[in-house]
mmCIF file of C-alpha atoms in Angstrom:
data_model
loop_
_atom_site.group_PDB
_atom_site.id
_atom_site.type_symbol
_atom_site.label_atom_id
_atom_site.label_comp_id
_atom_site.label_asym_id
_atom_site.label_seq_id
_atom_site.Cartn_x
_atom_site.Cartn_y
_atom_site.Cartn_z
ATOM 1 C CA UNK V 1 -61.263 30.929 41.911
ATOM 2 C CA UNK V 2 -64.287 32.727 40.480
ATOM 3 C CA UNK V 3 -62.076 34.503 37.974
ATOM 4 C CA UNK V 4 -60.610 31.196 36.730
ATOM 5 C CA UNK V 5 -64.107 29.731 36.337
ATOM 6 C CA UNK V 6 -65.259 32.757 34.309
ATOM 7 C CA UNK V 7 -62.237 32.483 31.976
ATOM 8 C CA UNK V 8 -62.834 28.770 31.429
ATOM 9 C CA UNK V 9 -66.523 29.384 30.798
ATOM 10 C CA UNK V 10 -65.762 32.100 28.233
ATOM 11 C CA UNK V 11 -63.204 29.841 26.481
ATOM 12 C CA UNK V 12 -65.640 26.927 26.198
ATOM 13 C CA UNK V 13 -68.472 29.192 25.065
ATOM 14 C CA UNK V 14 -66.289 30.748 22.349
ATOM 15 C CA UNK V 15 -65.133 27.331 21.081
ATOM 16 C CA UNK V 16 -68.681 26.010 21.052
ATOM 17 C CA UNK V 17 -69.962 29.076 19.224
ATOM 18 C CA UNK V 18 -67.244 28.693 16.590
ATOM 19 C CA UNK V 19 -67.982 25.023 15.917
ATOM 20 C CA UNK V 20 -71.711 25.694 15.685
ATOM 21 C CA UNK V 21 -71.150 28.599 13.295
ATOM 22 C CA UNK V 22 -69.136 26.264 11.059
ATOM 23 C CA UNK V 23 -72.081 23.958 10.390
ATOM 24 C CA UNK V 24 -73.092 25.737 7.183
ATOM 25 C CA UNK V 25 -69.575 26.518 5.996
ATOM 26 C CA UNK V 26 -66.903 24.527 4.262
ATOM 27 C CA UNK V 27 -65.323 27.212 2.068
ATOM 28 C CA UNK V 28 -63.373 30.213 3.338
ATOM 29 C CA UNK V 29 -62.991 29.148 6.982
ATOM 30 C CA UNK V 30 -62.414 32.034 9.401
ATOM 31 C CA UNK V 31 -59.204 32.924 11.217
ATOM 32 C CA UNK V 32 -59.921 30.447 14.019
ATOM 33 C CA UNK V 33 -59.184 27.533 11.657
ATOM 34 C CA UNK V 34 -55.460 26.941 11.800
ATOM 35 C CA UNK V 35 -52.967 24.871 9.885
ATOM 36 C CA UNK V 36 -52.961 21.125 10.533
ATOM 37 C CA UNK V 37 -49.199 21.046 10.953
ATOM 38 C CA UNK V 38 -48.641 17.392 11.808
ATOM 39 C CA UNK V 39 -50.483 14.102 11.413
ATOM 40 C CA UNK V 40 -50.963 14.006 15.178
ATOM 41 C CA UNK V 41 -52.922 17.254 14.858
ATOM 42 C CA UNK V 42 -55.125 15.665 12.211
ATOM 43 C CA UNK V 43 -55.888 12.666 14.442
ATOM 44 C CA UNK V 44 -56.726 14.857 17.445
ATOM 45 C CA UNK V 45 -59.040 17.064 15.406
ATOM 46 C CA UNK V 46 -60.658 14.155 13.561
ATOM 47 C CA UNK V 47 -61.400 12.509 16.905
ATOM 48 C CA UNK V 48 -62.730 15.836 18.253
ATOM 49 C CA UNK V 49 -60.401 15.865 21.245
ATOM 50 C CA UNK V 50 -58.575 19.096 20.368
ATOM 51 C CA UNK V 51 -59.488 22.507 19.005
ATOM 52 C CA UNK V 52 -57.370 24.160 16.282
ATOM 53 C CA UNK V 53 -55.587 26.196 18.958
ATOM 54 C CA UNK V 54 -54.528 22.998 20.743
ATOM 55 C CA UNK V 55 -56.938 23.302 23.647
ATOM 56 C CA UNK V 56 -59.047 20.376 24.802
ATOM 57 C CA UNK V 57 -62.339 20.252 22.917
ATOM 58 C CA UNK V 58 -65.596 20.852 24.821
ATOM 59 C CA UNK V 59 -68.119 18.018 25.085
ATOM 60 C CA UNK V 60 -70.466 19.882 22.739
ATOM 61 C CA UNK V 61 -67.998 19.231 19.907
ATOM 62 C CA UNK V 62 -68.726 15.515 20.172
ATOM 63 C CA UNK V 63 -72.395 15.912 19.205
ATOM 64 C CA UNK V 64 -73.088 14.645 15.692
ATOM 65 C CA UNK V 65 -74.090 17.860 13.915
ATOM 66 C CA UNK V 66 -71.307 19.976 15.398
ATOM 67 C CA UNK V 67 -68.652 17.315 14.778
ATOM 68 C CA UNK V 68 -69.745 17.023 11.140
ATOM 69 C CA UNK V 69 -69.081 20.736 10.671
ATOM 70 C CA UNK V 70 -65.791 20.441 12.513
ATOM 71 C CA UNK V 71 -64.592 17.547 10.324
ATOM 72 C CA UNK V 72 -65.512 19.442 7.176
ATOM 73 C CA UNK V 73 -62.743 21.864 8.101
ATOM 74 C CA UNK V 74 -60.275 18.983 7.603
ATOM 75 C CA UNK V 75 -61.226 18.726 3.920
ATOM 76 C CA UNK V 76 -59.334 20.616 1.211
ATOM 77 C CA UNK V 77 -61.981 23.290 0.783
ATOM 78 C CA UNK V 78 -60.290 24.838 -2.264
ATOM 79 C CA UNK V 79 -61.173 21.755 -4.288
ATOM 80 C CA UNK V 80 -64.594 22.525 -5.766
ATOM 81 C CA UNK V 81 -65.349 18.792 -6.196
ATOM 82 C CA UNK V 82 -66.571 18.724 -2.590
ATOM 83 C CA UNK V 83 -69.347 21.149 -3.496
ATOM 84 C CA UNK V 84 -70.752 19.060 -6.348
ATOM 85 C CA UNK V 85 -72.159 15.586 -6.949
ATOM 86 C CA UNK V 86 -71.079 12.853 -6.592
ATOM 87 C CA UNK V 87 -68.209 13.868 -4.299
ATOM 88 C CA UNK V 88 -70.427 16.003 -2.060
ATOM 89 C CA UNK V 89 -72.777 13.062 -1.474
ATOM 90 C CA UNK V 90 -69.830 10.756 -0.818
ATOM 91 C CA UNK V 91 -68.450 13.181 1.774
ATOM 92 C CA UNK V 92 -71.868 13.397 3.456
ATOM 93 C CA UNK V 93 -72.130 9.598 3.665
ATOM 94 C CA UNK V 94 -68.690 9.374 5.191
ATOM 95 C CA UNK V 95 -69.347 12.104 7.770
ATOM 96 C CA UNK V 96 -72.712 10.616 8.737
ATOM 97 C CA UNK V 97 -71.010 7.250 9.310
ATOM 98 C CA UNK V 98 -68.181 8.724 11.383
ATOM 99 C CA UNK V 99 -70.377 11.107 13.379
ATOM 100 C CA UNK V 100 -73.170 8.682 14.153
ATOM 101 C CA UNK V 101 -74.761 9.797 17.427
ATOM 102 C CA UNK V 102 -74.917 6.299 18.930
ATOM 103 C CA UNK V 103 -71.782 4.758 17.410
ATOM 104 C CA UNK V 104 -69.242 7.481 16.530
ATOM 105 C CA UNK V 105 -66.071 6.321 14.819
ATOM 106 C CA UNK V 106 -62.550 7.459 15.630
ATOM 107 C CA UNK V 107 -59.037 6.926 14.352
ATOM 108 C CA UNK V 108 -56.330 5.228 16.365
ATOM 109 C CA UNK V 109 -53.022 6.928 15.657
ATOM 110 C CA UNK V 110 -51.191 4.060 17.331
ATOM 111 C CA UNK V 111 -52.349 1.287 14.999
ATOM 112 C CA UNK V 112 -50.905 -0.045 11.744
ATOM 113 C CA UNK V 113 -53.715 1.125 9.479
ATOM 114 C CA UNK V 114 -51.647 3.979 8.068
ATOM 115 C CA UNK V 115 -49.922 3.964 4.682
ATOM 116 C CA UNK V 116 -48.028 6.546 2.702
ATOM 117 C CA UNK V 117 -46.737 6.850 -0.836
ATOM 118 C CA UNK V 118 -43.666 8.964 -1.396
ATOM 119 C CA UNK V 119 -42.862 10.145 -4.907
ATOM 120 C CA UNK V 120 -39.112 10.018 -5.496
ATOM 121 C CA UNK V 121 -36.848 11.309 -8.246
ATOM 122 C CA UNK V 122 -34.841 8.525 -9.896
ATOM 123 C CA UNK V 123 -32.775 8.048 -13.048
ATOM 124 C CA UNK V 124 -32.882 5.061 -15.386
ATOM 125 C CA UNK V 125 -29.735 5.056 -17.515
ATOM 126 C CA UNK V 126 -29.675 8.856 -17.486
ATOM 127 C CA UNK V 127 -33.437 9.280 -18.036
ATOM 128 C CA UNK V 128 -35.298 10.998 -15.208
ATOM 129 C CA UNK V 129 -38.428 9.391 -13.791
ATOM 130 C CA UNK V 130 -40.678 9.564 -10.751
ATOM 131 C CA UNK V 131 -40.973 6.390 -8.673
ATOM 132 C CA UNK V 132 -43.745 5.872 -6.113
ATOM 133 C CA UNK V 133 -42.784 3.900 -3.015
ATOM 134 C CA UNK V 134 -45.466 2.498 -0.713
ATOM 135 C CA UNK V 135 -44.760 2.388 3.028
ATOM 136 C CA UNK V 136 -46.881 0.976 5.842
ATOM 137 C CA UNK V 137 -46.772 2.072 9.461
ATOM 138 C CA UNK V 138 -45.548 -0.875 11.539
ATOM 139 C CA UNK V 139 -46.146 -0.913 15.282
ATOM 140 C CA UNK V 140 -43.965 -3.206 17.406
ATOM 141 C CA UNK V 141 -43.657 -2.949 21.176
ATOM 142 C CA UNK V 142 -45.319 0.475 21.060
ATOM 143 C CA UNK V 143 -42.681 1.720 18.596
ATOM 144 C CA UNK V 144 -43.603 3.043 15.155
ATOM 145 C CA UNK V 145 -41.641 2.748 11.950
ATOM 146 C CA UNK V 146 -42.313 2.975 8.225
ATOM 147 C CA UNK V 147 -41.770 -0.305 6.347
ATOM 148 C CA UNK V 148 -41.349 -0.432 2.555
ATOM 149 C CA UNK V 149 -44.112 -2.526 0.964
ATOM 150 C CA UNK V 150 -44.415 -1.669 -2.706
ATOM 151 C CA UNK V 151 -43.051 0.245 -5.685
ATOM 152 C CA UNK V 152 -44.471 1.581 -8.914
ATOM 153 C CA UNK V 153 -43.226 3.850 -11.694
ATOM 154 C CA UNK V 154 -43.586 4.083 -15.486
ATOM 155 C CA UNK V 155 -40.649 1.728 -16.086
ATOM 156 C CA UNK V 156 -41.970 -0.928 -13.710
ATOM 157 C CA UNK V 157 -45.498 -0.539 -15.066
ATOM 158 C CA UNK V 158 -44.205 -1.582 -18.488
ATOM 159 C CA UNK V 159 -42.795 -4.755 -16.973
ATOM 160 C CA UNK V 160 -46.123 -5.501 -15.288
ATOM 161 C CA UNK V 161 -48.082 -5.375 -18.545
ATOM 162 C CA UNK V 162 -49.342 -8.656 -19.944
ATOM 163 C CA UNK V 163 -47.241 -10.069 -22.756
ATOM 164 C CA UNK V 164 -47.554 -12.986 -25.144
ATOM 165 C CA UNK V 165 -46.698 -16.254 -23.441
ATOM 166 C CA UNK V 166 -44.196 -18.387 -25.323
ATOM 167 C CA UNK V 167 -43.344 -22.057 -25.142
ATOM 168 C CA UNK V 168 -40.107 -23.937 -25.655
ATOM 169 C CA UNK V 169 -39.915 -27.050 -27.808
ATOM 170 C CA UNK V 170 -39.983 -30.258 -25.749
ATOM 171 C CA UNK V 171 -36.661 -31.435 -27.210
ATOM 172 C CA UNK V 172 -34.894 -28.087 -26.750
ATOM 173 C CA UNK V 173 -32.566 -29.676 -24.248
ATOM 174 C CA UNK V 174 -31.077 -31.733 -27.077
ATOM 175 C CA UNK V 175 -29.752 -28.530 -28.701
ATOM 176 C CA UNK V 176 -28.753 -26.786 -25.458
ATOM 177 C CA UNK V 177 -31.862 -24.613 -25.686
ATOM 178 C CA UNK V 178 -30.514 -22.901 -28.812
ATOM 179 C CA UNK V 179 -33.940 -21.603 -29.921
ATOM 180 C CA UNK V 180 -34.459 -20.120 -26.448
ATOM 181 C CA UNK V 181 -31.068 -18.370 -26.561
ATOM 182 C CA UNK V 182 -31.709 -17.006 -30.059
ATOM 183 C CA UNK V 183 -35.049 -15.495 -29.072
ATOM 184 C CA UNK V 184 -33.595 -13.839 -25.966
ATOM 185 C CA UNK V 185 -30.797 -12.335 -28.116
ATOM 186 C CA UNK V 186 -33.522 -11.051 -30.448
ATOM 187 C CA UNK V 187 -35.126 -9.149 -27.543
ATOM 188 C CA UNK V 188 -37.948 -11.452 -26.468
ATOM 189 C CA UNK V 189 -38.673 -10.794 -22.737
ATOM 190 C CA UNK V 190 -37.509 -13.611 -20.481
ATOM 191 C CA UNK V 191 -40.776 -13.565 -18.517
ATOM 192 C CA UNK V 192 -42.562 -14.677 -21.709
ATOM 193 C CA UNK V 193 -41.397 -18.204 -20.883
ATOM 194 C CA UNK V 194 -42.610 -18.203 -17.279
ATOM 195 C CA UNK V 195 -45.563 -20.317 -16.190
ATOM 196 C CA UNK V 196 -49.006 -18.706 -16.203
ATOM 197 C CA UNK V 197 -48.882 -18.540 -12.408
ATOM 198 C CA UNK V 198 -45.899 -16.127 -12.512
ATOM 199 C CA UNK V 199 -46.631 -12.728 -10.982
ATOM 200 C CA UNK V 200 -44.247 -9.814 -11.451
ATOM 201 C CA UNK V 201 -42.990 -8.357 -8.161
ATOM 202 C CA UNK V 202 -42.316 -4.672 -8.774
ATOM 203 C CA UNK V 203 -40.810 -4.078 -5.330
ATOM 204 C CA UNK V 204 -38.233 -6.868 -5.689
ATOM 205 C CA UNK V 205 -37.276 -5.604 -9.141
ATOM 206 C CA UNK V 206 -36.969 -2.009 -7.885
ATOM 207 C CA UNK V 207 -34.837 -3.037 -4.877
ATOM 208 C CA UNK V 208 -32.523 -5.062 -7.143
ATOM 209 C CA UNK V 209 -32.219 -2.203 -9.639
ATOM 210 C CA UNK V 210 -31.353 0.355 -6.943
ATOM 211 C CA UNK V 211 -28.914 -1.923 -5.112
ATOM 212 C CA UNK V 212 -27.257 -2.849 -8.430
ATOM 213 C CA UNK V 213 -26.882 0.849 -9.342
ATOM 214 C CA UNK V 214 -29.091 0.375 -12.412
ATOM 215 C CA UNK V 215 -31.317 3.062 -10.926
ATOM 216 C CA UNK V 216 -29.885 6.217 -9.394
ATOM 217 C CA UNK V 217 -32.039 7.239 -6.445
ATOM 218 C CA UNK V 218 -32.078 10.996 -5.850
ATOM 219 C CA UNK V 219 -34.583 12.311 -3.296
ATOM 220 C CA UNK V 220 -38.208 12.102 -2.189
ATOM 221 C CA UNK V 221 -40.299 14.936 -3.558
ATOM 222 C CA UNK V 222 -43.802 14.508 -2.116
ATOM 223 C CA UNK V 223 -45.620 12.400 0.481
ATOM 224 C CA UNK V 224 -49.256 11.274 0.356
ATOM 225 C CA UNK V 225 -50.778 9.607 3.428
ATOM 226 C CA UNK V 226 -53.629 7.080 3.388
ATOM 227 C CA UNK V 227 -55.672 6.291 6.498
ATOM 228 C CA UNK V 228 -57.600 3.004 6.441
ATOM 229 C CA UNK V 229 -58.811 2.902 10.042
ATOM 230 C CA UNK V 230 -62.474 3.492 9.075
ATOM 231 C CA UNK V 231 -63.716 0.167 7.701
ATOM 232 C CA UNK V 232 -64.747 0.351 4.055
ATOM 233 C CA UNK V 233 -63.067 3.722 3.499
ATOM 234 C CA UNK V 234 -59.659 5.151 2.651
ATOM 235 C CA UNK V 235 -58.847 8.766 3.424
ATOM 236 C CA UNK V 236 -56.185 10.378 1.265
ATOM 237 C CA UNK V 237 -54.277 13.166 3.024
ATOM 238 C CA UNK V 238 -51.987 15.717 1.411
ATOM 239 C CA UNK V 239 -49.986 18.572 2.901
ATOM 240 C CA UNK V 240 -51.233 21.873 1.461
ATOM 241 C CA UNK V 241 -48.951 24.867 1.955
ATOM 242 C CA UNK V 242 -50.832 28.164 1.695
ATOM 243 C CA UNK V 243 -51.567 31.292 3.672
ATOM 244 C CA UNK V 244 -55.192 30.743 4.685
ATOM 245 C CA UNK V 245 -56.364 28.654 7.622
ATOM 246 C CA UNK V 246 -57.444 25.657 5.535
ATOM 247 C CA UNK V 247 -53.917 24.339 5.097
ATOM 248 C CA UNK V 248 -51.550 21.589 6.217
ATOM 249 C CA UNK V 249 -52.610 17.915 6.297
ATOM 250 C CA UNK V 250 -56.105 17.833 4.769
ATOM 251 C CA UNK V 251 -58.386 15.232 3.170
ATOM 252 C CA UNK V 252 -57.920 15.489 -0.584
ATOM 253 C CA UNK V 253 -59.899 12.387 -1.538
ATOM 254 C CA UNK V 254 -62.166 9.686 -0.142
ATOM 255 C CA UNK V 255 -62.333 6.156 -1.537
ATOM 256 C CA UNK V 256 -64.920 3.491 -0.782
ATOM 257 C CA UNK V 257 -63.124 0.133 -0.868
ATOM 258 C CA UNK V 258 -64.586 -3.355 -1.165
ATOM 259 C CA UNK V 259 -62.911 -6.432 -2.602
ATOM 260 C CA UNK V 260 -60.145 -4.742 -4.603
ATOM 261 C CA UNK V 261 -56.608 -5.275 -3.195
ATOM 262 C CA UNK V 262 -55.698 -2.266 -1.066
ATOM 263 C CA UNK V 263 -52.266 -1.771 -2.657
ATOM 264 C CA UNK V 264 -53.877 -1.410 -6.079
ATOM 265 C CA UNK V 265 -56.304 1.203 -4.732
ATOM 266 C CA UNK V 266 -53.532 3.256 -3.116
ATOM 267 C CA UNK V 267 -51.323 3.332 -6.200
ATOM 268 C CA UNK V 268 -54.319 4.181 -8.393
ATOM 269 C CA UNK V 269 -55.183 7.196 -6.223
ATOM 270 C CA UNK V 270 -51.641 8.350 -5.470
#
């Protein structure tokens, strides 16, 4: 029994010493920092419930200063932006909010505050393009699934651009809308004649184009995850494949969000 206690004590002491030594470091983490292989790993480490080796985190890791250092290891340290203003100050503000001593914030990996954008290879009439599809994590009866919510690519972005609004003569019905037909044959976009309240729906257009075989869908090339569980903030996660310990699912960007529609923010920072 004494032997087991000594081993546990040594393990906790070593973990505590590592987290405390990380306070002043963000670049070149030591060999104890291991790859964040899955999103579940990211959640457990963000919430300070697991160490990189998978063991349960000691209580000392939940103190504000030590947790700040621990969370810094979840940032893409090879991006020098995090060492300079204004991104360094933004990261500090975020960590101070999350690691508040009295009201610490955590992520719930079983909620629906998770989005991802997958970049997919497609072909428009033989021309290759990259389409971004937005998915949201849907939770129903404790079951998770990704639900398609939006689409954006260069072709669709052209359709979303504002164009000159046109009107049709009030007596056009007397000539079977001949002027309308002539202008469409001349290449005038049909949406030019829509009411000012018309809003282009890129997802509906993309679904129709794929289902009608106007777009050839090939494969998904890259996935970017967005976590919105911390009010007022969006964390952008990307999967970094490299040999050092600072790899796997890491924070590549932080966005402070206010009134702007969330979908617009996610596509802008994809």
